Amino acid sequence: MTASPLDPIPRLLGATGEPLDLAAHLAQHGPAPRPGAALVATVEEAGLTGRGGAGFPTGRKLRAVAAQRRRWRGRPVVVANGMESEPLSRKDSTLLDVSPHLVLDGAVLAAEAVGADRVHLCVPRTRAGQLRALTAAVDERRAAGLDSVPVRVEAAPHGYVTSESSALVQWLDGGPARPTTAPPRSHEKGVRGRPTLVQNVETLAHLALIARHGAQWFRRAGTAASPGTVLITVTGAVRRPAVLETDPGTPLGTLLRQAGGAERPLQAVLVGGFAGTWLPLPHALRRPFDREGLAPHAAPGAGVIAALPQDACPLAETARILAYLAAGGARQCGPCRFGLPAVAEDVTALAEGRATPELLDRLRHRVGLLPGRGACGHPDGAARLAAGALTVFRADVERHLHHGSCHRATALAVPPATPTEEWR
């Protein structure tokens, strides 16, 4: 964890990173205050933004849900999103293991702030041990009378797009966990037609600390534009893959060193996860890991830095990721059903040395057609990854086009490209 010298208070992962049960949580953080609706203004002053990838201002989202309640007879609903569908990310699952009560504090405080009468904590059903531990934590809090709003742990289907907010809303309503078109947005009409606040679990943990320590305390870490700390997963060809808590704006090179440094020479890093962007080395090492430092070519996204070694084929890595994204889409619109598989097949042909100049021209055309045309943002992320690879690895593209496959190995942990069929 990296913290300001003025900030001796441990934040999300605590001083040791060891799991905290309820007694240890209360000993370290104390009981949560009950600011109610006043918390919204404090969160706005703190500048907290969503940590799930989009980076939307949290205070604005809280205010929007609270405003909808005044127009709506039913009480709002809070959904704590712990799905973490990005395959390279481990930050949310680590947070739920280490600081579950901080997340639960934040979820209940958010519910009180917007006037909600229930909280759903959604976690992949594939994490059976974590589901049992979280259910036990909720039961312990209920027995202690800590929470004014009931919390229910939900074992949700796990796929790449099932963590999208509208997919969770639809699943909680008894439908398939597939994204839906908007409007209406979930803050307008979500679970059971009620205004619904969907927040990433890291965001809620920060909210719990802001309620305790205030907006100015939160701003002691990070930058003026990106205050607070962030959780980042550093993976790939590093000696000690890890989840780090750090200040936004920390250079990429520093974060790689905090994960033990490169285990062998690197050629690039993938920032933001599977829907992210490749950045070439060594130039990227000085880039601050925040929205301002990575713009305009990249964004923190899901908080992932994946180090790609020189002995791996970047086109083969990109092809495997695109095949996974094509198989994991909801397949309910043209870009997802036809566009993504076609792009994945073309990049695979390029990686395997089967491409022609005509195929490359077709690939670039197809990639350009994907953004902004899907029912959700899934095709946009795949297009960003593909377009970035064709630019950053231009020399590799030329070699594969004219000399065939390089037969280099792959290095990143990409799941098999199997369709997501368990939507309910």
Tab-separated table of N, CA and C in Angstrom, residues 334-393:
chain	number	residue	atom	x	y	z
A	334	GLY	N	-26.090	-7.513	-33.512
A	334	GLY	CA	-25.229	-7.853	-34.629
A	334	GLY	C	-23.737	-7.791	-34.342
A	335	PRO	N	-23.225	-6.698	-33.731
A	335	PRO	CA	-21.794	-6.642	-33.447
A	335	PRO	C	-21.303	-7.788	-32.577
A	336	CYS	N	-22.152	-8.242	-31.636
A	336	CYS	CA	-21.739	-9.318	-30.738
A	336	CYS	C	-21.858	-10.686	-31.416
A	337	ARG	N	-22.902	-10.879	-32.204
A	337	ARG	CA	-23.123	-12.170	-32.841
A	337	ARG	C	-22.210	-12.398	-34.040
A	338	PHE	N	-21.960	-11.338	-34.801
A	338	PHE	CA	-21.220	-11.512	-36.055
A	338	PHE	C	-19.900	-10.743	-36.081
A	339	GLY	N	-19.906	-9.487	-35.587
A	339	GLY	CA	-18.716	-8.650	-35.686
A	339	GLY	C	-17.540	-9.153	-34.880
A	340	LEU	N	-17.787	-9.447	-33.595
A	340	LEU	CA	-16.688	-9.902	-32.741
A	340	LEU	C	-16.091	-11.230	-33.195
A	341	PRO	N	-16.903	-12.248	-33.520
A	341	PRO	CA	-16.300	-13.489	-34.021
A	341	PRO	C	-15.494	-13.276	-35.298
A	342	ALA	N	-15.972	-12.406	-36.185
A	342	ALA	CA	-15.248	-12.168	-37.433
A	342	ALA	C	-13.900	-11.505	-37.167
A	343	VAL	N	-13.872	-10.522	-36.272
A	343	VAL	CA	-12.613	-9.857	-35.920
A	343	VAL	C	-11.664	-10.846	-35.249
A	344	ALA	N	-12.185	-11.660	-34.336
A	344	ALA	CA	-11.338	-12.649	-33.668
A	344	ALA	C	-10.743	-13.640	-34.661
A	345	GLU	N	-11.545	-14.084	-35.624
A	345	GLU	CA	-11.040	-15.017	-36.641
A	345	GLU	C	-9.964	-14.378	-37.501
A	346	ASP	N	-10.144	-13.109	-37.856
A	346	ASP	CA	-9.141	-12.434	-38.677
A	346	ASP	C	-7.826	-12.250	-37.926
A	347	VAL	N	-7.893	-11.860	-36.663
A	347	VAL	CA	-6.659	-11.679	-35.889
A	347	VAL	C	-5.985	-13.034	-35.653
A	348	THR	N	-6.773	-14.077	-35.465
A	348	THR	CA	-6.197	-15.426	-35.336
A	348	THR	C	-5.471	-15.827	-36.610
A	349	ALA	N	-6.067	-15.558	-37.771
A	349	ALA	CA	-5.411	-15.854	-39.044
A	349	ALA	C	-4.103	-15.080	-39.177
A	350	LEU	N	-4.104	-13.825	-38.737
A	350	LEU	CA	-2.882	-13.022	-38.785
A	350	LEU	C	-1.819	-13.606	-37.860
A	351	ALA	N	-2.214	-13.974	-36.644
A	351	ALA	CA	-1.252	-14.531	-35.693
A	351	ALA	C	-0.667	-15.848	-36.181
A	352	GLU	N	-1.479	-16.634	-36.894
A	352	GLU	CA	-1.021	-17.942	-37.380
A	352	GLU	C	-0.335	-17.870	-38.728
A	353	GLY	N	-0.152	-16.672	-39.253
A	353	GLY	CA	0.553	-16.517	-40.525
A	353	GLY	C	-0.290	-16.859	-41.731
A	354	ARG	N	-1.622	-16.803	-41.618
A	354	ARG	CA	-2.508	-17.153	-42.731
A	354	ARG	C	-3.162	-15.926	-43.367
A	355	ALA	N	-2.706	-14.745	-42.990
A	355	ALA	CA	-3.355	-13.521	-43.459
A	355	ALA	C	-2.794	-13.076	-44.802
A	356	THR	N	-3.581	-12.296	-45.499
A	356	THR	CA	-3.194	-11.642	-46.753
A	356	THR	C	-3.406	-10.143	-46.583
A	357	PRO	N	-2.842	-9.312	-47.475
A	357	PRO	CA	-3.110	-7.870	-47.382
A	357	PRO	C	-4.602	-7.559	-47.444
A	358	GLU	N	-5.340	-8.333	-48.217
A	358	GLU	CA	-6.788	-8.100	-48.307
A	358	GLU	C	-7.464	-8.394	-46.972
A	359	LEU	N	-7.044	-9.482	-46.305
A	359	LEU	CA	-7.617	-9.795	-44.996
A	359	LEU	C	-7.294	-8.683	-43.994
A	360	LEU	N	-6.079	-8.152	-44.035
A	360	LEU	CA	-5.709	-7.094	-43.105
A	360	LEU	C	-6.559	-5.846	-43.336
A	361	ASP	N	-6.789	-5.501	-44.582
A	361	ASP	CA	-7.661	-4.354	-44.885
A	361	ASP	C	-9.084	-4.614	-44.366
A	362	ARG	N	-9.560	-5.834	-44.570
A	362	ARG	CA	-10.896	-6.195	-44.089
A	362	ARG	C	-10.967	-6.122	-42.569
A	363	LEU	N	-9.910	-6.581	-41.899
A	363	LEU	CA	-9.862	-6.557	-40.447
A	363	LEU	C	-9.946	-5.130	-39.934
A	364	ARG	N	-9.162	-4.247	-40.506
A	364	ARG	CA	-9.201	-2.848	-40.057
A	364	ARG	C	-10.581	-2.244	-40.286
A	365	HIS	N	-11.213	-2.583	-41.371
A	365	HIS	CA	-12.552	-2.076	-41.652
A	365	HIS	C	-13.548	-2.609	-40.620
A	366	ARG	N	-13.458	-3.892	-40.317
A	366	ARG	CA	-14.376	-4.486	-39.346
A	366	ARG	C	-14.187	-3.890	-37.962
A	367	VAL	N	-12.942	-3.681	-37.566
A	367	VAL	CA	-12.678	-3.101	-36.250
A	367	VAL	C	-13.285	-1.697	-36.163
A	368	GLY	N	-13.199	-0.949	-37.232
A	368	GLY	CA	-13.760	0.396	-37.237
A	368	GLY	C	-15.267	0.441	-37.175
A	369	LEU	N	-15.926	-0.649	-37.559
A	369	LEU	CA	-17.386	-0.687	-37.557
A	369	LEU	C	-17.979	-1.032	-36.190
A	370	LEU	N	-17.190	-1.611	-35.287
A	370	LEU	CA	-17.736	-2.124	-34.030
A	370	LEU	C	-18.156	-1.049	-33.021
A	371	PRO	N	-17.336	-0.020	-32.761
A	371	PRO	CA	-17.672	0.896	-31.649
A	371	PRO	C	-19.007	1.608	-31.847
A	372	GLY	N	-19.760	1.680	-30.730
A	372	GLY	CA	-21.001	2.431	-30.716
A	372	GLY	C	-22.192	1.757	-31.342
A	373	ARG	N	-22.045	0.513	-31.775
A	373	ARG	CA	-23.139	-0.151	-32.476
A	373	ARG	C	-23.790	-1.274	-31.673
A	374	GLY	N	-23.222	-1.620	-30.525
A	374	GLY	CA	-23.755	-2.735	-29.754
A	374	GLY	C	-24.840	-2.316	-28.787
A	375	ALA	N	-25.555	-3.309	-28.268
A	375	ALA	CA	-26.566	-3.053	-27.246
A	375	ALA	C	-25.920	-2.648	-25.930
A	376	CYS	N	-24.642	-3.015	-25.736
A	376	CYS	CA	-23.875	-2.581	-24.572
A	376	CYS	C	-22.477	-2.217	-25.056
A	377	GLY	N	-21.555	-1.943	-24.139
A	377	GLY	CA	-20.220	-1.512	-24.522
A	377	GLY	C	-19.245	-2.634	-24.807
A	378	HIS	N	-19.715	-3.885	-24.790
A	378	HIS	CA	-18.809	-5.019	-24.971
A	378	HIS	C	-18.049	-4.971	-26.304
A	379	PRO	N	-18.707	-4.730	-27.443
A	379	PRO	CA	-17.952	-4.667	-28.701
A	379	PRO	C	-16.950	-3.520	-28.738
A	380	ASP	N	-17.245	-2.421	-28.042
A	380	ASP	CA	-16.343	-1.277	-28.039
A	380	ASP	C	-14.993	-1.645	-27.423
A	381	GLY	N	-15.033	-2.392	-26.290
A	381	GLY	CA	-13.794	-2.786	-25.645
A	381	GLY	C	-12.962	-3.707	-26.514
A	382	ALA	N	-13.621	-4.650	-27.187
A	382	ALA	CA	-12.895	-5.560	-28.078
A	382	ALA	C	-12.272	-4.805	-29.244
A	383	ALA	N	-13.005	-3.840	-29.784
A	383	ALA	CA	-12.475	-3.038	-30.895
A	383	ALA	C	-11.270	-2.225	-30.442
A	384	ARG	N	-11.329	-1.688	-29.231
A	384	ARG	CA	-10.203	-0.912	-28.706
A	384	ARG	C	-8.953	-1.778	-28.582
A	385	LEU	N	-9.127	-2.996	-28.062
A	385	LEU	CA	-7.990	-3.903	-27.927
A	385	LEU	C	-7.399	-4.241	-29.289
A	386	ALA	N	-8.254	-4.586	-30.254
A	386	ALA	CA	-7.772	-4.980	-31.581
A	386	ALA	C	-7.092	-3.822	-32.297
A	387	ALA	N	-7.715	-2.647	-32.255
A	387	ALA	CA	-7.127	-1.490	-32.931
A	387	ALA	C	-5.782	-1.131	-32.325
A	388	GLY	N	-5.691	-1.201	-31.000
A	388	GLY	CA	-4.420	-0.899	-30.348
A	388	GLY	C	-3.325	-1.877	-30.731
A	389	ALA	N	-3.671	-3.152	-30.817
A	389	ALA	CA	-2.675	-4.165	-31.186
A	389	ALA	C	-2.150	-3.932	-32.596
A	390	LEU	N	-3.026	-3.599	-33.523
A	390	LEU	CA	-2.600	-3.372	-34.900
A	390	LEU	C	-1.669	-2.168	-35.013
A	391	THR	N	-1.807	-1.208	-34.102
A	391	THR	CA	-0.951	-0.020	-34.109
A	391	THR	C	0.345	-0.252	-33.353
A	392	VAL	N	0.232	-0.724	-32.101
A	392	VAL	CA	1.418	-0.875	-31.251
A	392	VAL	C	2.355	-1.951	-31.789
A	393	PHE	N	1.793	-3.021	-32.337
A	393	PHE	CA	2.610	-4.138	-32.823
A	393	PHE	C	2.667	-4.142	-34.350
